[in-house]
Amino acid sequence: MFFKTIDFSKYSSIKVGQPTPVLMIEQNDTIPKDRYIIGGANNLLLSPTPPALMMLSKDFAYIKEYDNLLEIGASMPSGRIVSYAKKHNLSGFEFMAKLPGQLGGLVAMNAGVKEYEIFDILHSVCIDGKWVEVSQLEYGYRYAQLGGIVTGARFEISLGYNYELEEMLNTLRANQPSTPSAGSAFKNPPNDSAGRLIDAVRLKGYRKGDMTWSDVHANFLVNLGNGKFEDAMYLLELAKQRVFEEFGITLQEEIKIL
């Protein structure tokens, strides 16, 4: 183990935060129970007073094949997973093509695009050093009940990377802003979309400081340059309040607030 200072105003995808010490976990280390684990910080909003943090080191960025299984370490970035799938003509990973993050985070939130989710293709997950088959885990739309730290995952190997599917899914994500954000701020309620609701309560493009609800996609909270945690929280709470008052729907954060 060793500490690394990470400046979250540069490292996180929403570019909010400050230099913060993070404990780096190496292979064979005992993973602490009193720290919050982060990965690529693609869906994180870091406060000025975050909990103690840790991160899996590059020791956990690996891909290996055996017994018709593909095993991937939890700190492997999604882009590198897709590149491997293309190179070796493996199907099932097409939805990751424009999905930022590292494998551990994708598993922990059952990340996906439309009806394609990572749990659809998972075989088993290594949690706190023990392999657990997917059938033993509770999961659903944008959540997984894991009860520990993911250090790796296995997938059954199936041939035939589908470039047409990748292109179709990428088109679905073409309406997302390129400005720094943490991805979708809220989960979509059943049979509705958070973006539609935020737009309907007249918050699309609404700004507080350098944080704003994107005028490209209303469910994206974006940083226009010098966004602050307090302004982001103001906008999140305002959206929840207005949507509840107008529609009786309680929005649930997809973004992780630390």
PDB file of C-alpha atoms in Angstrom:
ATOM      1  CA  MET A   1       0.000   0.000   0.000  1.00  0.00           C
ATOM      2  CA  PHE A   2       1.048   3.575  -0.576  1.00  0.00           C
ATOM      3  CA  PHE A   3      -0.584   7.001  -0.616  1.00  0.00           C
ATOM      4  CA  LYS A   4      -1.037   9.090  -3.733  1.00  0.00           C
ATOM      5  CA  THR A   5      -2.354  12.653  -3.779  1.00  0.00           C
ATOM      6  CA  ILE A   6      -4.978  13.054  -6.494  1.00  0.00           C
ATOM      7  CA  ASP A   7      -6.291  16.441  -7.580  1.00  0.00           C
ATOM      8  CA  PHE A   8      -9.971  15.763  -8.240  1.00  0.00           C
ATOM      9  CA  SER A   9     -10.434  19.113  -9.988  1.00  0.00           C
ATOM     10  CA  LYS A  10      -8.340  17.508 -12.743  1.00  0.00           C
ATOM     11  CA  TYR A  11      -8.914  13.759 -12.219  1.00  0.00           C
ATOM     12  CA  SER A  12     -12.697  13.515 -11.833  1.00  0.00           C
ATOM     13  CA  SER A  13     -14.808  13.740 -14.984  1.00  0.00           C
ATOM     14  CA  ILE A  14     -16.842  16.633 -13.543  1.00  0.00           C
ATOM     15  CA  LYS A  15     -13.622  18.491 -12.577  1.00  0.00           C
ATOM     16  CA  VAL A  16     -14.825  19.320  -9.049  1.00  0.00           C
ATOM     17  CA  GLY A  17     -12.733  18.723  -5.938  1.00  0.00           C
ATOM     18  CA  GLN A  18      -9.297  19.325  -4.495  1.00  0.00           C
ATOM     19  CA  PRO A  19      -5.983  17.497  -3.957  1.00  0.00           C
ATOM     20  CA  THR A  20      -6.825  14.546  -1.687  1.00  0.00           C
ATOM     21  CA  PRO A  21      -4.677  11.677  -0.350  1.00  0.00           C
ATOM     22  CA  VAL A  22      -5.822   8.302  -1.692  1.00  0.00           C
ATOM     23  CA  LEU A  23      -4.555   4.934  -0.416  1.00  0.00           C
ATOM     24  CA  MET A  24      -3.427   2.771  -3.346  1.00  0.00           C
ATOM     25  CA  ILE A  25      -4.087  -0.967  -2.930  1.00  0.00           C
ATOM     26  CA  GLU A  26      -1.635  -3.419  -4.483  1.00  0.00           C
ATOM     27  CA  GLN A  27      -1.950  -7.156  -5.147  1.00  0.00           C
ATOM     28  CA  ASN A  28      -1.950  -9.242  -1.935  1.00  0.00           C
ATOM     29  CA  ASP A  29      -2.708  -6.207   0.254  1.00  0.00           C
ATOM     30  CA  THR A  30      -5.488  -6.570   2.809  1.00  0.00           C
ATOM     31  CA  ILE A  31      -8.179  -4.153   1.682  1.00  0.00           C
ATOM     32  CA  PRO A  32      -9.190  -1.788   4.511  1.00  0.00           C
ATOM     33  CA  LYS A  33     -12.815  -1.752   5.669  1.00  0.00           C
ATOM     34  CA  ASP A  34     -12.845   1.898   6.723  1.00  0.00           C
ATOM     35  CA  ARG A  35     -12.239   3.565   3.343  1.00  0.00           C
ATOM     36  CA  TYR A  36     -14.443   4.353   0.338  1.00  0.00           C
ATOM     37  CA  ILE A  37     -13.137   2.846  -2.892  1.00  0.00           C
ATOM     38  CA  ILE A  38     -13.016   4.917  -6.070  1.00  0.00           C
ATOM     39  CA  GLY A  39     -11.966   4.131  -9.626  1.00  0.00           C
ATOM     40  CA  GLY A  40     -11.913   6.453 -12.610  1.00  0.00           C
ATOM     41  CA  ALA A  41     -14.091   9.043 -10.778  1.00  0.00           C
ATOM     42  CA  ASN A  42     -16.449   9.251 -13.759  1.00  0.00           C
ATOM     43  CA  ASN A  43     -19.610   9.482 -11.654  1.00  0.00           C
ATOM     44  CA  LEU A  44     -18.221  11.106  -8.488  1.00  0.00           C
ATOM     45  CA  LEU A  45     -18.912  14.495  -6.945  1.00  0.00           C
ATOM     46  CA  LEU A  46     -16.296  15.096  -4.272  1.00  0.00           C
ATOM     47  CA  SER A  47     -17.052  17.431  -1.353  1.00  0.00           C
ATOM     48  CA  PRO A  48     -14.443  19.553   0.475  1.00  0.00           C
ATOM     49  CA  THR A  49     -14.666  16.980   3.329  1.00  0.00           C
ATOM     50  CA  PRO A  50     -14.741  13.530   1.675  1.00  0.00           C
ATOM     51  CA  PRO A  51     -14.413  10.226   3.546  1.00  0.00           C
ATOM     52  CA  ALA A  52     -11.068   8.410   3.616  1.00  0.00           C
ATOM     53  CA  LEU A  53     -10.480   7.135   0.072  1.00  0.00           C
ATOM     54  CA  MET A  54      -8.710   4.190  -1.535  1.00  0.00           C
ATOM     55  CA  MET A  55      -8.132   2.956  -5.070  1.00  0.00           C
ATOM     56  CA  LEU A  56      -6.957  -0.280  -6.676  1.00  0.00           C
ATOM     57  CA  SER A  57      -3.506   0.147  -8.240  1.00  0.00           C
ATOM     58  CA  LYS A  58      -2.460  -0.842 -11.758  1.00  0.00           C
ATOM     59  CA  ASP A  59      -1.864  -4.347 -10.370  1.00  0.00           C
ATOM     60  CA  PHE A  60      -5.595  -4.835 -10.984  1.00  0.00           C
ATOM     61  CA  ALA A  61      -5.504  -3.649 -14.615  1.00  0.00           C
ATOM     62  CA  TYR A  62      -5.182  -6.980 -16.424  1.00  0.00           C
ATOM     63  CA  ILE A  63      -7.010  -9.249 -18.871  1.00  0.00           C
ATOM     64  CA  LYS A  64      -6.421 -12.992 -19.146  1.00  0.00           C
ATOM     65  CA  GLU A  65      -8.236 -15.924 -20.754  1.00  0.00           C
ATOM     66  CA  TYR A  66      -8.654 -19.496 -19.539  1.00  0.00           C
ATOM     67  CA  ASP A  67     -11.285 -22.275 -19.524  1.00  0.00           C
ATOM     68  CA  ASN A  68     -13.464 -20.299 -21.963  1.00  0.00           C
ATOM     69  CA  LEU A  69     -13.549 -17.411 -19.475  1.00  0.00           C
ATOM     70  CA  LEU A  70     -12.237 -13.878 -19.789  1.00  0.00           C
ATOM     71  CA  GLU A  71     -10.976 -12.542 -16.454  1.00  0.00           C
ATOM     72  CA  ILE A  72     -10.559  -8.765 -16.121  1.00  0.00           C
ATOM     73  CA  GLY A  73      -9.099  -6.809 -13.215  1.00  0.00           C
ATOM     74  CA  ALA A  74     -11.284  -4.159 -11.589  1.00  0.00           C
ATOM     75  CA  SER A  75      -9.041  -1.224 -12.433  1.00  0.00           C
ATOM     76  CA  MET A  76      -9.046  -1.972 -16.182  1.00  0.00           C
ATOM     77  CA  PRO A  77     -10.555   1.006 -18.096  1.00  0.00           C
ATOM     78  CA  SER A  78     -13.592   0.295 -20.251  1.00  0.00           C
ATOM     79  CA  GLY A  79     -11.840   1.608 -23.373  1.00  0.00           C
ATOM     80  CA  ARG A  80      -9.086  -0.967 -23.075  1.00  0.00           C
ATOM     81  CA  ILE A  81     -11.667  -3.723 -22.524  1.00  0.00           C
ATOM     82  CA  VAL A  82     -13.448  -2.769 -25.745  1.00  0.00           C
ATOM     83  CA  SER A  83     -10.133  -2.633 -27.643  1.00  0.00           C
ATOM     84  CA  TYR A  84      -9.327  -6.157 -26.439  1.00  0.00           C
ATOM     85  CA  ALA A  85     -12.804  -7.397 -27.425  1.00  0.00           C
ATOM     86  CA  LYS A  86     -12.401  -5.962 -30.927  1.00  0.00           C
ATOM     87  CA  LYS A  87      -8.896  -7.372 -31.364  1.00  0.00           C
ATOM     88  CA  HIS A  88     -10.011 -10.866 -30.293  1.00  0.00           C
ATOM     89  CA  ASN A  89     -13.510 -10.698 -31.882  1.00  0.00           C
ATOM     90  CA  LEU A  90     -15.396 -11.114 -28.579  1.00  0.00           C
ATOM     91  CA  SER A  91     -19.099 -10.278 -28.381  1.00  0.00           C
ATOM     92  CA  GLY A  92     -21.024  -8.694 -25.519  1.00  0.00           C
ATOM     93  CA  PHE A  93     -18.793  -5.705 -24.819  1.00  0.00           C
ATOM     94  CA  GLU A  94     -20.157  -3.387 -27.522  1.00  0.00           C
ATOM     95  CA  PHE A  95     -22.158  -1.262 -25.041  1.00  0.00           C
ATOM     96  CA  MET A  96     -18.948  -0.257 -23.246  1.00  0.00           C
ATOM     97  CA  ALA A  97     -17.593   1.598 -26.288  1.00  0.00           C
ATOM     98  CA  LYS A  98     -18.719   5.019 -25.060  1.00  0.00           C
ATOM     99  CA  LEU A  99     -19.158   4.108 -21.388  1.00  0.00           C
ATOM    100  CA  PRO A 100     -16.390   5.727 -19.307  1.00  0.00           C
ATOM    101  CA  GLY A 101     -14.958   4.203 -16.158  1.00  0.00           C
ATOM    102  CA  GLN A 102     -13.117   1.194 -14.819  1.00  0.00           C
ATOM    103  CA  LEU A 103     -14.517  -2.314 -14.582  1.00  0.00           C
ATOM    104  CA  GLY A 104     -15.001  -2.257 -10.793  1.00  0.00           C
ATOM    105  CA  GLY A 105     -17.204   0.804 -10.970  1.00  0.00           C
ATOM    106  CA  LEU A 106     -19.154  -0.553 -13.942  1.00  0.00           C
ATOM    107  CA  VAL A 107     -19.920  -3.736 -11.994  1.00  0.00           C
ATOM    108  CA  ALA A 108     -20.753  -1.898  -8.756  1.00  0.00           C
ATOM    109  CA  MET A 109     -23.448   0.161 -10.477  1.00  0.00           C
ATOM    110  CA  ASN A 110     -24.484  -2.406 -13.112  1.00  0.00           C
ATOM    111  CA  ALA A 111     -23.604   0.157 -15.761  1.00  0.00           C
ATOM    112  CA  GLY A 112     -25.109  -0.015 -19.200  1.00  0.00           C
ATOM    113  CA  VAL A 113     -26.726   1.657 -22.182  1.00  0.00           C
ATOM    114  CA  LYS A 114     -30.459   1.211 -22.712  1.00  0.00           C
ATOM    115  CA  GLU A 115     -31.276  -2.488 -22.239  1.00  0.00           C
ATOM    116  CA  TYR A 116     -27.632  -3.581 -22.351  1.00  0.00           C
ATOM    117  CA  GLU A 117     -26.105  -3.948 -18.854  1.00  0.00           C
ATOM    118  CA  ILE A 118     -22.858  -5.433 -17.593  1.00  0.00           C
ATOM    119  CA  PHE A 119     -24.651  -8.040 -15.473  1.00  0.00           C
ATOM    120  CA  ASP A 120     -26.124  -9.468 -18.686  1.00  0.00           C
ATOM    121  CA  ILE A 121     -22.682 -10.774 -19.657  1.00  0.00           C
ATOM    122  CA  LEU A 122     -21.070 -11.416 -16.249  1.00  0.00           C
ATOM    123  CA  HIS A 123     -20.187 -14.943 -15.171  1.00  0.00           C
ATOM    124  CA  SER A 124     -18.782 -14.220 -11.699  1.00  0.00           C
ATOM    125  CA  VAL A 125     -17.286 -11.456  -9.582  1.00  0.00           C
ATOM    126  CA  CYS A 126     -14.320 -11.504  -7.199  1.00  0.00           C
ATOM    127  CA  ILE A 127     -15.531  -9.807  -3.991  1.00  0.00           C
ATOM    128  CA  ASP A 128     -13.097  -9.420  -1.096  1.00  0.00           C
ATOM    129  CA  GLY A 129     -10.924 -12.133  -2.645  1.00  0.00           C
ATOM    130  CA  LYS A 130     -13.705 -14.703  -3.168  1.00  0.00           C
ATOM    131  CA  TRP A 131     -15.324 -15.555  -6.498  1.00  0.00           C
ATOM    132  CA  VAL A 132     -19.116 -15.321  -6.447  1.00  0.00           C
ATOM    133  CA  GLU A 133     -21.345 -16.384  -9.342  1.00  0.00           C
ATOM    134  CA  VAL A 134     -23.787 -13.799 -10.660  1.00  0.00           C
ATOM    135  CA  SER A 135     -26.774 -15.991  -9.735  1.00  0.00           C
ATOM    136  CA  GLN A 136     -25.888 -15.436  -6.062  1.00  0.00           C
ATOM    137  CA  LEU A 137     -25.922 -11.635  -6.329  1.00  0.00           C
ATOM    138  CA  GLU A 138     -28.782  -9.162  -6.105  1.00  0.00           C
ATOM    139  CA  TYR A 139     -28.754  -6.547  -8.848  1.00  0.00           C
ATOM    140  CA  GLY A 140     -31.060  -4.367 -10.937  1.00  0.00           C
ATOM    141  CA  TYR A 141     -31.230  -1.120 -12.865  1.00  0.00           C
ATOM    142  CA  ARG A 142     -28.021   0.792 -12.063  1.00  0.00           C
ATOM    143  CA  TYR A 143     -27.316  -1.014  -8.814  1.00  0.00           C
ATOM    144  CA  ALA A 144     -25.686  -4.177  -7.497  1.00  0.00           C
ATOM    145  CA  GLN A 145     -25.706  -5.463  -3.927  1.00  0.00           C
ATOM    146  CA  LEU A 146     -22.141  -6.758  -3.642  1.00  0.00           C
ATOM    147  CA  GLY A 147     -21.356  -6.521   0.071  1.00  0.00           C
ATOM    148  CA  GLY A 148     -17.647  -5.941  -0.503  1.00  0.00           C
ATOM    149  CA  ILE A 149     -14.917  -4.696  -2.826  1.00  0.00           C
ATOM    150  CA  VAL A 150     -14.769  -5.920  -6.444  1.00  0.00           C
ATOM    151  CA  THR A 151     -11.223  -6.759  -7.539  1.00  0.00           C
ATOM    152  CA  GLY A 152     -12.059  -8.658 -10.738  1.00  0.00           C
ATOM    153  CA  ALA A 153     -14.783 -10.177 -12.896  1.00  0.00           C
ATOM    154  CA  ARG A 154     -15.137 -13.085 -15.283  1.00  0.00           C
ATOM    155  CA  PHE A 155     -17.117 -13.320 -18.508  1.00  0.00           C
ATOM    156  CA  GLU A 156     -17.974 -16.345 -20.648  1.00  0.00           C
ATOM    157  CA  ILE A 157     -16.193 -16.001 -23.977  1.00  0.00           C
ATOM    158  CA  SER A 158     -18.461 -15.643 -26.985  1.00  0.00           C
ATOM    159  CA  LEU A 159     -17.157 -14.786 -30.454  1.00  0.00           C
ATOM    160  CA  GLY A 160     -18.434 -12.147 -32.859  1.00  0.00           C
ATOM    161  CA  TYR A 161     -17.932  -8.473 -32.008  1.00  0.00           C
ATOM    162  CA  ASN A 162     -20.951  -6.595 -33.387  1.00  0.00           C
ATOM    163  CA  TYR A 163     -19.800  -3.303 -34.938  1.00  0.00           C
ATOM    164  CA  GLU A 164     -23.345  -2.421 -36.048  1.00  0.00           C
ATOM    165  CA  LEU A 165     -24.589  -2.722 -32.455  1.00  0.00           C
ATOM    166  CA  GLU A 166     -21.702  -0.558 -31.248  1.00  0.00           C
ATOM    167  CA  GLU A 167     -22.545   2.124 -33.809  1.00  0.00           C
ATOM    168  CA  MET A 168     -26.242   2.027 -32.883  1.00  0.00           C
ATOM    169  CA  LEU A 169     -25.509   2.378 -29.151  1.00  0.00           C
ATOM    170  CA  ASN A 170     -22.995   5.165 -29.798  1.00  0.00           C
ATOM    171  CA  THR A 171     -25.686   7.039 -31.726  1.00  0.00           C
ATOM    172  CA  LEU A 172     -27.949   6.852 -28.664  1.00  0.00           C
ATOM    173  CA  ARG A 173     -25.251   8.615 -26.643  1.00  0.00           C
ATOM    174  CA  ALA A 174     -24.578  11.289 -29.253  1.00  0.00           C
ATOM    175  CA  ASN A 175     -26.948  13.720 -27.502  1.00  0.00           C
ATOM    176  CA  GLN A 176     -24.783  13.805 -24.374  1.00  0.00           C
ATOM    177  CA  PRO A 177     -22.754  16.945 -23.623  1.00  0.00           C
ATOM    178  CA  SER A 178     -18.985  17.035 -24.083  1.00  0.00           C
ATOM    179  CA  THR A 179     -18.604  19.566 -21.230  1.00  0.00           C
ATOM    180  CA  PRO A 180     -17.154  18.036 -17.996  1.00  0.00           C
ATOM    181  CA  SER A 181     -19.864  16.129 -16.117  1.00  0.00           C
ATOM    182  CA  ALA A 182     -20.312  13.038 -13.977  1.00  0.00           C
ATOM    183  CA  GLY A 183     -22.627  11.365 -16.452  1.00  0.00           C
ATOM    184  CA  SER A 184     -26.329  11.029 -15.705  1.00  0.00           C
ATOM    185  CA  ALA A 185     -27.107  12.869 -12.483  1.00  0.00           C
ATOM    186  CA  PHE A 186     -30.271  10.886 -11.696  1.00  0.00           C
ATOM    187  CA  LYS A 187     -31.541   7.413 -12.460  1.00  0.00           C
ATOM    188  CA  ASN A 188     -34.486   7.250 -14.826  1.00  0.00           C
ATOM    189  CA  PRO A 189     -37.745   6.648 -12.910  1.00  0.00           C
ATOM    190  CA  PRO A 190     -39.881   3.710 -14.111  1.00  0.00           C
ATOM    191  CA  ASN A 191     -41.409   4.450 -17.522  1.00  0.00           C
ATOM    192  CA  ASP A 192     -40.011   7.974 -17.611  1.00  0.00           C
ATOM    193  CA  SER A 193     -36.734   9.834 -18.035  1.00  0.00           C
ATOM    194  CA  ALA A 194     -34.991  12.113 -15.548  1.00  0.00           C
ATOM    195  CA  GLY A 195     -33.936  14.392 -18.400  1.00  0.00           C
ATOM    196  CA  ARG A 196     -37.536  14.897 -19.500  1.00  0.00           C
ATOM    197  CA  LEU A 197     -38.630  15.684 -15.931  1.00  0.00           C
ATOM    198  CA  ILE A 198     -35.819  18.192 -15.329  1.00  0.00           C
ATOM    199  CA  ASP A 199     -36.643  19.851 -18.642  1.00  0.00           C
ATOM    200  CA  ALA A 200     -40.352  19.906 -17.752  1.00  0.00           C
ATOM    201  CA  VAL A 201     -39.679  21.827 -14.513  1.00  0.00           C
ATOM    202  CA  ARG A 202     -37.783  24.439 -16.546  1.00  0.00           C
ATOM    203  CA  LEU A 203     -34.281  23.677 -15.255  1.00  0.00           C
ATOM    204  CA  LYS A 204     -32.608  22.757 -18.545  1.00  0.00           C
ATOM    205  CA  GLY A 205     -29.784  25.280 -18.920  1.00  0.00           C
ATOM    206  CA  TYR A 206     -30.358  26.621 -15.376  1.00  0.00           C
ATOM    207  CA  ARG A 207     -27.074  27.780 -13.845  1.00  0.00           C
ATOM    208  CA  LYS A 208     -25.609  28.348 -10.395  1.00  0.00           C
ATOM    209  CA  GLY A 209     -22.066  29.663 -10.457  1.00  0.00           C
ATOM    210  CA  ASP A 210     -20.170  27.589 -13.023  1.00  0.00           C
ATOM    211  CA  MET A 211     -22.427  24.552 -12.564  1.00  0.00           C
ATOM    212  CA  THR A 212     -25.435  24.176 -14.841  1.00  0.00           C
ATOM    213  CA  TRP A 213     -28.023  21.699 -16.034  1.00  0.00           C
ATOM    214  CA  SER A 214     -26.833  21.065 -19.587  1.00  0.00           C
ATOM    215  CA  ASP A 215     -28.830  22.614 -22.409  1.00  0.00           C
ATOM    216  CA  VAL A 216     -27.818  19.575 -24.495  1.00  0.00           C
ATOM    217  CA  HIS A 217     -29.265  16.939 -22.115  1.00  0.00           C
ATOM    218  CA  ALA A 218     -31.106  18.109 -19.005  1.00  0.00           C
ATOM    219  CA  ASN A 219     -30.014  15.146 -16.818  1.00  0.00           C
ATOM    220  CA  PHE A 220     -26.342  16.109 -17.119  1.00  0.00           C
ATOM    221  CA  LEU A 221     -24.938  18.468 -14.485  1.00  0.00           C
ATOM    222  CA  VAL A 222     -21.976  20.103 -16.188  1.00  0.00           C
ATOM    223  CA  ASN A 223     -19.035  22.223 -15.091  1.00  0.00           C
ATOM    224  CA  LEU A 224     -18.445  25.338 -17.183  1.00  0.00           C
ATOM    225  CA  GLY A 225     -14.969  25.917 -15.789  1.00  0.00           C
ATOM    226  CA  ASN A 226     -14.728  26.610 -12.080  1.00  0.00           C
ATOM    227  CA  GLY A 227     -17.690  24.679 -10.712  1.00  0.00           C
ATOM    228  CA  LYS A 228     -18.030  24.275  -6.953  1.00  0.00           C
ATOM    229  CA  PHE A 229     -19.421  21.378  -4.902  1.00  0.00           C
ATOM    230  CA  GLU A 230     -21.900  23.688  -3.143  1.00  0.00           C
ATOM    231  CA  ASP A 231     -23.345  24.911  -6.449  1.00  0.00           C
ATOM    232  CA  ALA A 232     -23.653  21.360  -7.751  1.00  0.00           C
ATOM    233  CA  MET A 233     -25.516  20.297  -4.599  1.00  0.00           C
ATOM    234  CA  TYR A 234     -27.826  23.309  -4.890  1.00  0.00           C
ATOM    235  CA  LEU A 235     -28.807  22.302  -8.421  1.00  0.00           C
ATOM    236  CA  LEU A 236     -29.284  18.625  -7.509  1.00  0.00           C
ATOM    237  CA  GLU A 237     -31.557  19.496  -4.582  1.00  0.00           C
ATOM    238  CA  LEU A 238     -33.468  22.071  -6.650  1.00  0.00           C
ATOM    239  CA  ALA A 239     -34.186  19.495  -9.357  1.00  0.00           C
ATOM    240  CA  LYS A 240     -35.373  16.932  -6.801  1.00  0.00           C
ATOM    241  CA  GLN A 241     -37.595  19.499  -5.118  1.00  0.00           C
ATOM    242  CA  ARG A 242     -39.205  20.829  -8.299  1.00  0.00           C
ATOM    243  CA  VAL A 243     -39.775  17.390  -9.832  1.00  0.00           C
ATOM    244  CA  PHE A 244     -41.380  16.123  -6.629  1.00  0.00           C
ATOM    245  CA  GLU A 245     -43.589  19.208  -6.281  1.00  0.00           C
ATOM    246  CA  GLU A 246     -44.772  19.060  -9.897  1.00  0.00           C
ATOM    247  CA  PHE A 247     -44.910  15.312 -10.565  1.00  0.00           C
ATOM    248  CA  GLY A 248     -44.779  13.597  -7.161  1.00  0.00           C
ATOM    249  CA  ILE A 249     -41.690  11.689  -8.302  1.00  0.00           C
ATOM    250  CA  THR A 250     -38.601  11.381  -6.075  1.00  0.00           C
ATOM    251  CA  LEU A 251     -35.487  11.436  -8.241  1.00  0.00           C
ATOM    252  CA  GLN A 252     -32.656   9.156  -7.105  1.00  0.00           C
ATOM    253  CA  GLU A 253     -29.060  10.149  -7.693  1.00  0.00           C
ATOM    254  CA  GLU A 254     -26.994   8.080 -10.086  1.00  0.00           C
ATOM    255  CA  ILE A 255     -24.038  10.342  -9.351  1.00  0.00           C
ATOM    256  CA  LYS A 256     -22.073   9.329  -6.218  1.00  0.00           C
ATOM    257  CA  ILE A 257     -21.723  12.178  -3.731  1.00  0.00           C
ATOM    258  CA  LEU A 258     -18.762  11.900  -1.361  1.00  0.00           C
TER     259      LEU A 258
END
